[in-house]
CSV table of C-alpha atoms in Angstrom, one decimal:
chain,number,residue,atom,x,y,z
A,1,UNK,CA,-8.2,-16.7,-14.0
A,2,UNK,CA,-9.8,-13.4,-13.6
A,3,UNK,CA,-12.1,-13.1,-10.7
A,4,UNK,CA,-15.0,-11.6,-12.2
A,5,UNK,CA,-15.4,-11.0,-16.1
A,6,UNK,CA,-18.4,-8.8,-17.4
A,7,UNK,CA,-19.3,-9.3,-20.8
A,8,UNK,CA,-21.5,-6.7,-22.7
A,9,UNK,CA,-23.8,-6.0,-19.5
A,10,UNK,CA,-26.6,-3.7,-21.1
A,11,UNK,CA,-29.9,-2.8,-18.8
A,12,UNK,CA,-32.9,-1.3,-20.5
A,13,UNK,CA,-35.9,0.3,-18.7
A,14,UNK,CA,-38.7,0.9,-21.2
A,15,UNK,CA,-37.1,2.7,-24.1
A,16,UNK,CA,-34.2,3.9,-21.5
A,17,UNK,CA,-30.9,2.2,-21.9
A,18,UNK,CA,-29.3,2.7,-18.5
A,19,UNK,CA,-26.4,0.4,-19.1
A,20,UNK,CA,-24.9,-0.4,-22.9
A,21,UNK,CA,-22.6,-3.3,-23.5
A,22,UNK,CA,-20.1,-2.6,-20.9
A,23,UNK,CA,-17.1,-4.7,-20.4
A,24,UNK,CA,-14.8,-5.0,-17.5
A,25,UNK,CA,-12.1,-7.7,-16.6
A,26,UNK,CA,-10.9,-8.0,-12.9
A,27,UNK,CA,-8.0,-9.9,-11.2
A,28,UNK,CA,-7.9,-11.3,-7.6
A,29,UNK,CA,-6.4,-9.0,-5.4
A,30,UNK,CA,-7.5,-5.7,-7.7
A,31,UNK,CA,-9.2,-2.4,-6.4
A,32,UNK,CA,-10.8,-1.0,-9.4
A,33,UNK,CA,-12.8,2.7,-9.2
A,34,UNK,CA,-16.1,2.5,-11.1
A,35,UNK,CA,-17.2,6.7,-11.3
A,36,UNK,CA,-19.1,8.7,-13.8
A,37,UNK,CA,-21.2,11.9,-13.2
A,38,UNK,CA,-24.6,11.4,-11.6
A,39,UNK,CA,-27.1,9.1,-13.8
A,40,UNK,CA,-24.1,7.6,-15.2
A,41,UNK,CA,-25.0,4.1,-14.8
A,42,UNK,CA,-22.7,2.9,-11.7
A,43,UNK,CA,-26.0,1.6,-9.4
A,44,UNK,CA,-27.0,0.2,-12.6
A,45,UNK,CA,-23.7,-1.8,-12.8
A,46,UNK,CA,-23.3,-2.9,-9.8
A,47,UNK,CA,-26.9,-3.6,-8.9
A,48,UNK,CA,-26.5,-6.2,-12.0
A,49,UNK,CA,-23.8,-8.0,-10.2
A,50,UNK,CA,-25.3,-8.6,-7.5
A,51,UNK,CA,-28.5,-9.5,-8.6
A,52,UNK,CA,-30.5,-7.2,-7.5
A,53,UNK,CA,-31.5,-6.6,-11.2
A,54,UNK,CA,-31.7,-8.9,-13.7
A,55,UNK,CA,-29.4,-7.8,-17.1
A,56,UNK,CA,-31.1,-7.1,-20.4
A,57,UNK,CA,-28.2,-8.6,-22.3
A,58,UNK,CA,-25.2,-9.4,-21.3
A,59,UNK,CA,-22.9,-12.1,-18.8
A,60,UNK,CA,-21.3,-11.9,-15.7
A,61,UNK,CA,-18.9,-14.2,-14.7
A,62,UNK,CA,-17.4,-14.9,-11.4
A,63,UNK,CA,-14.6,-17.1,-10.6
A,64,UNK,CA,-15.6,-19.1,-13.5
A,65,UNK,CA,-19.2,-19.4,-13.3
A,66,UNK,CA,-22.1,-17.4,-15.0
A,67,UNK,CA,-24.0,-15.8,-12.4
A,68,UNK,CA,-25.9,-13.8,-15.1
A,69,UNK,CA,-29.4,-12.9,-13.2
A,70,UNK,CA,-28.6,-15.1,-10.2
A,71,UNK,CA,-30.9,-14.0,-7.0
A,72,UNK,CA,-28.9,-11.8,-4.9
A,73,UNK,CA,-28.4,-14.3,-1.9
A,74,UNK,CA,-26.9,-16.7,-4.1
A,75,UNK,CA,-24.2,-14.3,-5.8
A,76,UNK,CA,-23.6,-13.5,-2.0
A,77,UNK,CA,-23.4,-17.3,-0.6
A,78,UNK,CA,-20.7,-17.4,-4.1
A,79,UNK,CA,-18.5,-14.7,-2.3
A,80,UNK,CA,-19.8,-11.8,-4.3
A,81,UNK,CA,-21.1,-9.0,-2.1
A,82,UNK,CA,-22.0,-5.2,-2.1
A,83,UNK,CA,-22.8,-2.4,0.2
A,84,UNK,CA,-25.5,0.0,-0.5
A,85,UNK,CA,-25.5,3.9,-0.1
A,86,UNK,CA,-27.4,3.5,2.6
A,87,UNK,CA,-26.3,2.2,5.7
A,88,UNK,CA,-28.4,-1.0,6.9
A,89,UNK,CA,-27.6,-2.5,10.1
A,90,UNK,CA,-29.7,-3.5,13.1
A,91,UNK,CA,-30.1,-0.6,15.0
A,92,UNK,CA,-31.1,-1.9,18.2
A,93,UNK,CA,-27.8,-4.4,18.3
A,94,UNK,CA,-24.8,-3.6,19.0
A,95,UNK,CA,-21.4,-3.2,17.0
A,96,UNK,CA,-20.4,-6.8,18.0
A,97,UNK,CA,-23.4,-8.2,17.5
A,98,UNK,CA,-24.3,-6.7,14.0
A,99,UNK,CA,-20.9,-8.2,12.9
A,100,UNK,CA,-21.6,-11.6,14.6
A,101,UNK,CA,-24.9,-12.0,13.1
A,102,UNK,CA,-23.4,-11.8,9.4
A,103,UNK,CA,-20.4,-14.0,9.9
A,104,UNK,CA,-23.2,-16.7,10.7
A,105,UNK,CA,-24.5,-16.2,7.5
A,106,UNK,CA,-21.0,-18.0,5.3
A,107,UNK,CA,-21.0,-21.3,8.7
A,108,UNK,CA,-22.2,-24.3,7.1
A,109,UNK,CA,-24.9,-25.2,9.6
A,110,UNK,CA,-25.0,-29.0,11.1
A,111,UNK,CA,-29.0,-28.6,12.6
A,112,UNK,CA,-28.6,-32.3,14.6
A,113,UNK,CA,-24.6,-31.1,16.3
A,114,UNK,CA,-26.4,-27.6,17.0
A,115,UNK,CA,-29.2,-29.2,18.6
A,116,UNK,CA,-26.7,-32.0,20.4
A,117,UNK,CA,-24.1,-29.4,21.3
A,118,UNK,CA,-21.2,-30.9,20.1
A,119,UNK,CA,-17.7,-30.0,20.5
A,120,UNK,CA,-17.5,-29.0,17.1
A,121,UNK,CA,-20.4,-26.5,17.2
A,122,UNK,CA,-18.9,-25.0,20.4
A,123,UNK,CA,-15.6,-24.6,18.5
A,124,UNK,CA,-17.2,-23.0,15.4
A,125,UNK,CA,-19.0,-20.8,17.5
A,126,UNK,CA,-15.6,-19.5,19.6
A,127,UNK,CA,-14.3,-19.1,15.9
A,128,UNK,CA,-17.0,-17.3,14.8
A,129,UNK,CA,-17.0,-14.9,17.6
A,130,UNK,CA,-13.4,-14.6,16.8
A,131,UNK,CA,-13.5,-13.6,13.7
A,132,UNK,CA,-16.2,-10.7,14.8
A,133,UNK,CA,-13.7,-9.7,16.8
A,134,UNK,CA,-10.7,-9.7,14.4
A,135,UNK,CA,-13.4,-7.4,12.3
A,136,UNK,CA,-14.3,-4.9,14.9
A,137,UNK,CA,-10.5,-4.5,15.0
A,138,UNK,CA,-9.8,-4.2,11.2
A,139,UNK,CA,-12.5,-1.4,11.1
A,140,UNK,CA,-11.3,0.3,13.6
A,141,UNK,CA,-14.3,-0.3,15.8
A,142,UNK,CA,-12.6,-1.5,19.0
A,143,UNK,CA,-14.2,1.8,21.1
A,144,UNK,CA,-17.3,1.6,20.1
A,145,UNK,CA,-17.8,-2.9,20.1
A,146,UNK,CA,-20.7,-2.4,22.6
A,147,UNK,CA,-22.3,0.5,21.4
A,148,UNK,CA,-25.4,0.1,19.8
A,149,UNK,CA,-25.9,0.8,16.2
A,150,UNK,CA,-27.9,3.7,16.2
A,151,UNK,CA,-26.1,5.4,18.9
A,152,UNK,CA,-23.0,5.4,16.7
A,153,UNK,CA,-21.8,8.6,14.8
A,154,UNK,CA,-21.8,8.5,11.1
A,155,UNK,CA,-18.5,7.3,9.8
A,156,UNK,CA,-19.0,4.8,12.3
A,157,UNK,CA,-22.2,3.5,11.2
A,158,UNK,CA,-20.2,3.3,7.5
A,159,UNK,CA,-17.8,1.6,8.6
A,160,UNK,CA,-20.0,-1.5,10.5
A,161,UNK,CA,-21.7,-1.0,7.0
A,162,UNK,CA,-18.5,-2.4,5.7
A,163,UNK,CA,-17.4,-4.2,8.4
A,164,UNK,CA,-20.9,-6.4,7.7
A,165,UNK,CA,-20.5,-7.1,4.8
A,166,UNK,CA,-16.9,-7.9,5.4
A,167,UNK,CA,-18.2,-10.7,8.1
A,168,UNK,CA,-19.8,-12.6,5.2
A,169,UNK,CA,-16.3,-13.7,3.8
A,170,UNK,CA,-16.9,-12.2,0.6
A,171,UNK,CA,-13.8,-12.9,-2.6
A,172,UNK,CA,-14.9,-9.7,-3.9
A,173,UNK,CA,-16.5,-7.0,-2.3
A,174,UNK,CA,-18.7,-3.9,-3.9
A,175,UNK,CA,-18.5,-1.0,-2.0
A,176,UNK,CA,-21.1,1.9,-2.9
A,177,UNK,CA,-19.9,5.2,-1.9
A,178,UNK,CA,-18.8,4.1,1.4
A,179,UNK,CA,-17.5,7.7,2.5
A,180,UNK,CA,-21.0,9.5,1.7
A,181,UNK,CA,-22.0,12.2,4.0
A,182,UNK,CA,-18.3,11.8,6.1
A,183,UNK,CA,-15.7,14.3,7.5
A,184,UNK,CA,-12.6,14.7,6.6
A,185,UNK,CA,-11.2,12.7,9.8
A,186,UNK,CA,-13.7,9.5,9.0
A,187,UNK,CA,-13.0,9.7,5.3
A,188,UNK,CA,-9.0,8.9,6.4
A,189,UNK,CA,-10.2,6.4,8.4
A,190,UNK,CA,-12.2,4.4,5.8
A,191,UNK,CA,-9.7,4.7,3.3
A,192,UNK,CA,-7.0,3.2,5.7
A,193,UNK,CA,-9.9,0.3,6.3
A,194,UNK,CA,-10.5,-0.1,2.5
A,195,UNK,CA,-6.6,-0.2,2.4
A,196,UNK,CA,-6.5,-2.9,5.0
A,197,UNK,CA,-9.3,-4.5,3.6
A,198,UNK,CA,-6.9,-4.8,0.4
A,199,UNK,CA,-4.1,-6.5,2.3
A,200,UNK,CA,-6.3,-9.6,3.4
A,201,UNK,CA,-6.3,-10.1,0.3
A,202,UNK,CA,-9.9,-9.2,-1.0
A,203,UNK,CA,-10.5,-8.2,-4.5
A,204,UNK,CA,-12.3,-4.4,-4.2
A,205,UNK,CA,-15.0,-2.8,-6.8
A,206,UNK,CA,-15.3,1.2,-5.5
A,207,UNK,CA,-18.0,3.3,-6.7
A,208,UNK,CA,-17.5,6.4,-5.3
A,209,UNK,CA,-17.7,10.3,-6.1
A,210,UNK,CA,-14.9,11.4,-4.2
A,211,UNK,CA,-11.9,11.7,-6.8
A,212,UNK,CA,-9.5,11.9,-3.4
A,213,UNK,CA,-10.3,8.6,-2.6
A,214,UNK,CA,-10.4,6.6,-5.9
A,215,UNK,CA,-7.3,8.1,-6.8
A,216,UNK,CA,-5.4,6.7,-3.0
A,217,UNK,CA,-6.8,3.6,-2.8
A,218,UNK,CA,-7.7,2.5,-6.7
A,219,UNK,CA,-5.2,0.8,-9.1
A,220,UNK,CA,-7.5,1.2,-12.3
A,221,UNK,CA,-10.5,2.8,-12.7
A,222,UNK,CA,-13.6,2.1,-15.2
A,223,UNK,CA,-15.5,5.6,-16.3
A,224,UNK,CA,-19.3,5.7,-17.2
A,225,UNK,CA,-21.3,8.1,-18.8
A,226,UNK,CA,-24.8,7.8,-19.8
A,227,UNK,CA,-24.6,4.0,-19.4
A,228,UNK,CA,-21.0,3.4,-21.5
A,229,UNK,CA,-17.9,2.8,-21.0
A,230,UNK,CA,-16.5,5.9,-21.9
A,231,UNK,CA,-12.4,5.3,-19.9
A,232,UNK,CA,-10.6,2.7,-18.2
A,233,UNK,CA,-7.2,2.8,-17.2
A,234,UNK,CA,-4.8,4.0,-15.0
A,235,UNK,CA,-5.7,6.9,-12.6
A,236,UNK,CA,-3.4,9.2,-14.5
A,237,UNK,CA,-4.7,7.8,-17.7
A,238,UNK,CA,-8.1,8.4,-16.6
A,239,UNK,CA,-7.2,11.7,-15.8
A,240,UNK,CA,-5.8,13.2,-19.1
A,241,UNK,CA,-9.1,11.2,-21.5
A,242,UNK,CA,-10.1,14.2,-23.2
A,243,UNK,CA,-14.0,12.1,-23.2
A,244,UNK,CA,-13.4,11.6,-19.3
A,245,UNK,CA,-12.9,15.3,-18.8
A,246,UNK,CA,-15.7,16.0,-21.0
A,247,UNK,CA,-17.8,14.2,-19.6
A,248,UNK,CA,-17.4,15.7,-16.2
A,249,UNK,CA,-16.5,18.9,-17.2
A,250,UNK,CA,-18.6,19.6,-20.2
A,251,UNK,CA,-16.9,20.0,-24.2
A,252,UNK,CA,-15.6,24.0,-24.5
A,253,UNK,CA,-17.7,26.3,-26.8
A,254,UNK,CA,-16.3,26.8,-30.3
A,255,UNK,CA,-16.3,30.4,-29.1
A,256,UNK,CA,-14.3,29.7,-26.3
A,257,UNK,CA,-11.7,27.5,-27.9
């Protein structure tokens, strides 16, 4: 069964269509590229998976159950979760404790063996502190664990980004231009982090402008322009659509042809 299925997701503000009837089908374990020139519709899309925006028309389906227009925290708690383009974390926390705060967030809570302080609160707690751990690690964030989120360079405070949402066990995770703003070194780095990301066996939805990286670490890739579905395919497919190239490229004069 896929893991997510999108059914003619449309978005209309006023008169403004800024998604039309798009379709997309992903499998478990999948890194898909969603891209299209600026205004194309890809904060639209993914903003209407998460919930963040409610469709116009339209389903989305994940893991079998419609979470068309489903508040954001809900879609979240079902294992659907995204990144924004801007980095939110608690700046006055450190890298440990940013992570440890959202891997509370998927522990069933038991209010009477938290207040008692039973064995089995004590053991979820050493697991949960664990896991933070194992995170820090996967991001590469082992230096910095005690540094404090502000105090952390750029692709660093990208990568906790990540690591964050990571902590909140997601099944499928949205990342929204996660190398925005980085250096060559830190863009390597989060493209080994999506990569290792992709080996714990996370599905993976990239929006992202950087062609470099959607090509390394993508498998298909979906193309918007002004709110359709223009491409999907392959990245070498993508990369010969004559309306992909148009889009991005502009269509040649008659003069010029």
């Amino acid at each position: 069964m896929p893991i997510l299925e999108v059914q003619n997701l449309s978005k209309k503000f006023g008169g403004v269509e800024a998604l039309s009837q798009v379709d997309l089908v992903v499998e478990p374990g999948e890194v898909i590229g969603v891209i299209g020139p600026n205004g194309a519709g890809k904060s639209t899309f993914f903003n209407l998976l998460s919930g963040v925006m409610k469709p116009s028309g339209g389903k989305v389906v994940f893991q079998g159950h419609d979470v068309t227009g489903m508040k954001p925290h809900r879609i979240a708690k079902r294992g659907l979760v995204r990144t924004f383009q801007s980095t939110l974390l608690f700046s006055d926390l450190s890298v440990f404790d940013n992570i440890l705060v959202a891997s509370h967030i998927p522990a069933r809570a038991n209010l009477v063996a938290d207040v008692i302080g039973l064995p089995v609160v004590r053991h979820r707690e050493s697991e949960t502190r664990q896991r933070a751990e194992d995170i820090i690690e996967l991001a590469g964030l082992t230096a910095v664990r005690s540094k404090l989120a502000r105090d952390l360079p750029h692709g660093h405070q990208r990568a906790l980004g990540v690591a964050v949402a990571l902590a909140t066990d997601p099944k499928l995770l949205c990342l929204d231009e996660p190398v925005t703003g980085m250096n060559a070194e830190e863009i390597e780095a989060m493209m080994g982090f999506i990569e290792r990301i992709r080996l714990q066996g996370i599905t993976i939805l990239l929006v992202e402008h950087a062609m470099r990286v959607v090509m390394s670490v993508c498998e298909r890739i979906m193309v918007l322009n002004f709110g359709r579905k223009i491409a999907e395919g392959t990245c070498n497919e993508v990369q010969c659509d004559t309306a992909v190239i148009e889009a991005y490229l502009g269509r040649p004069d008659e003069d010029d042809a």
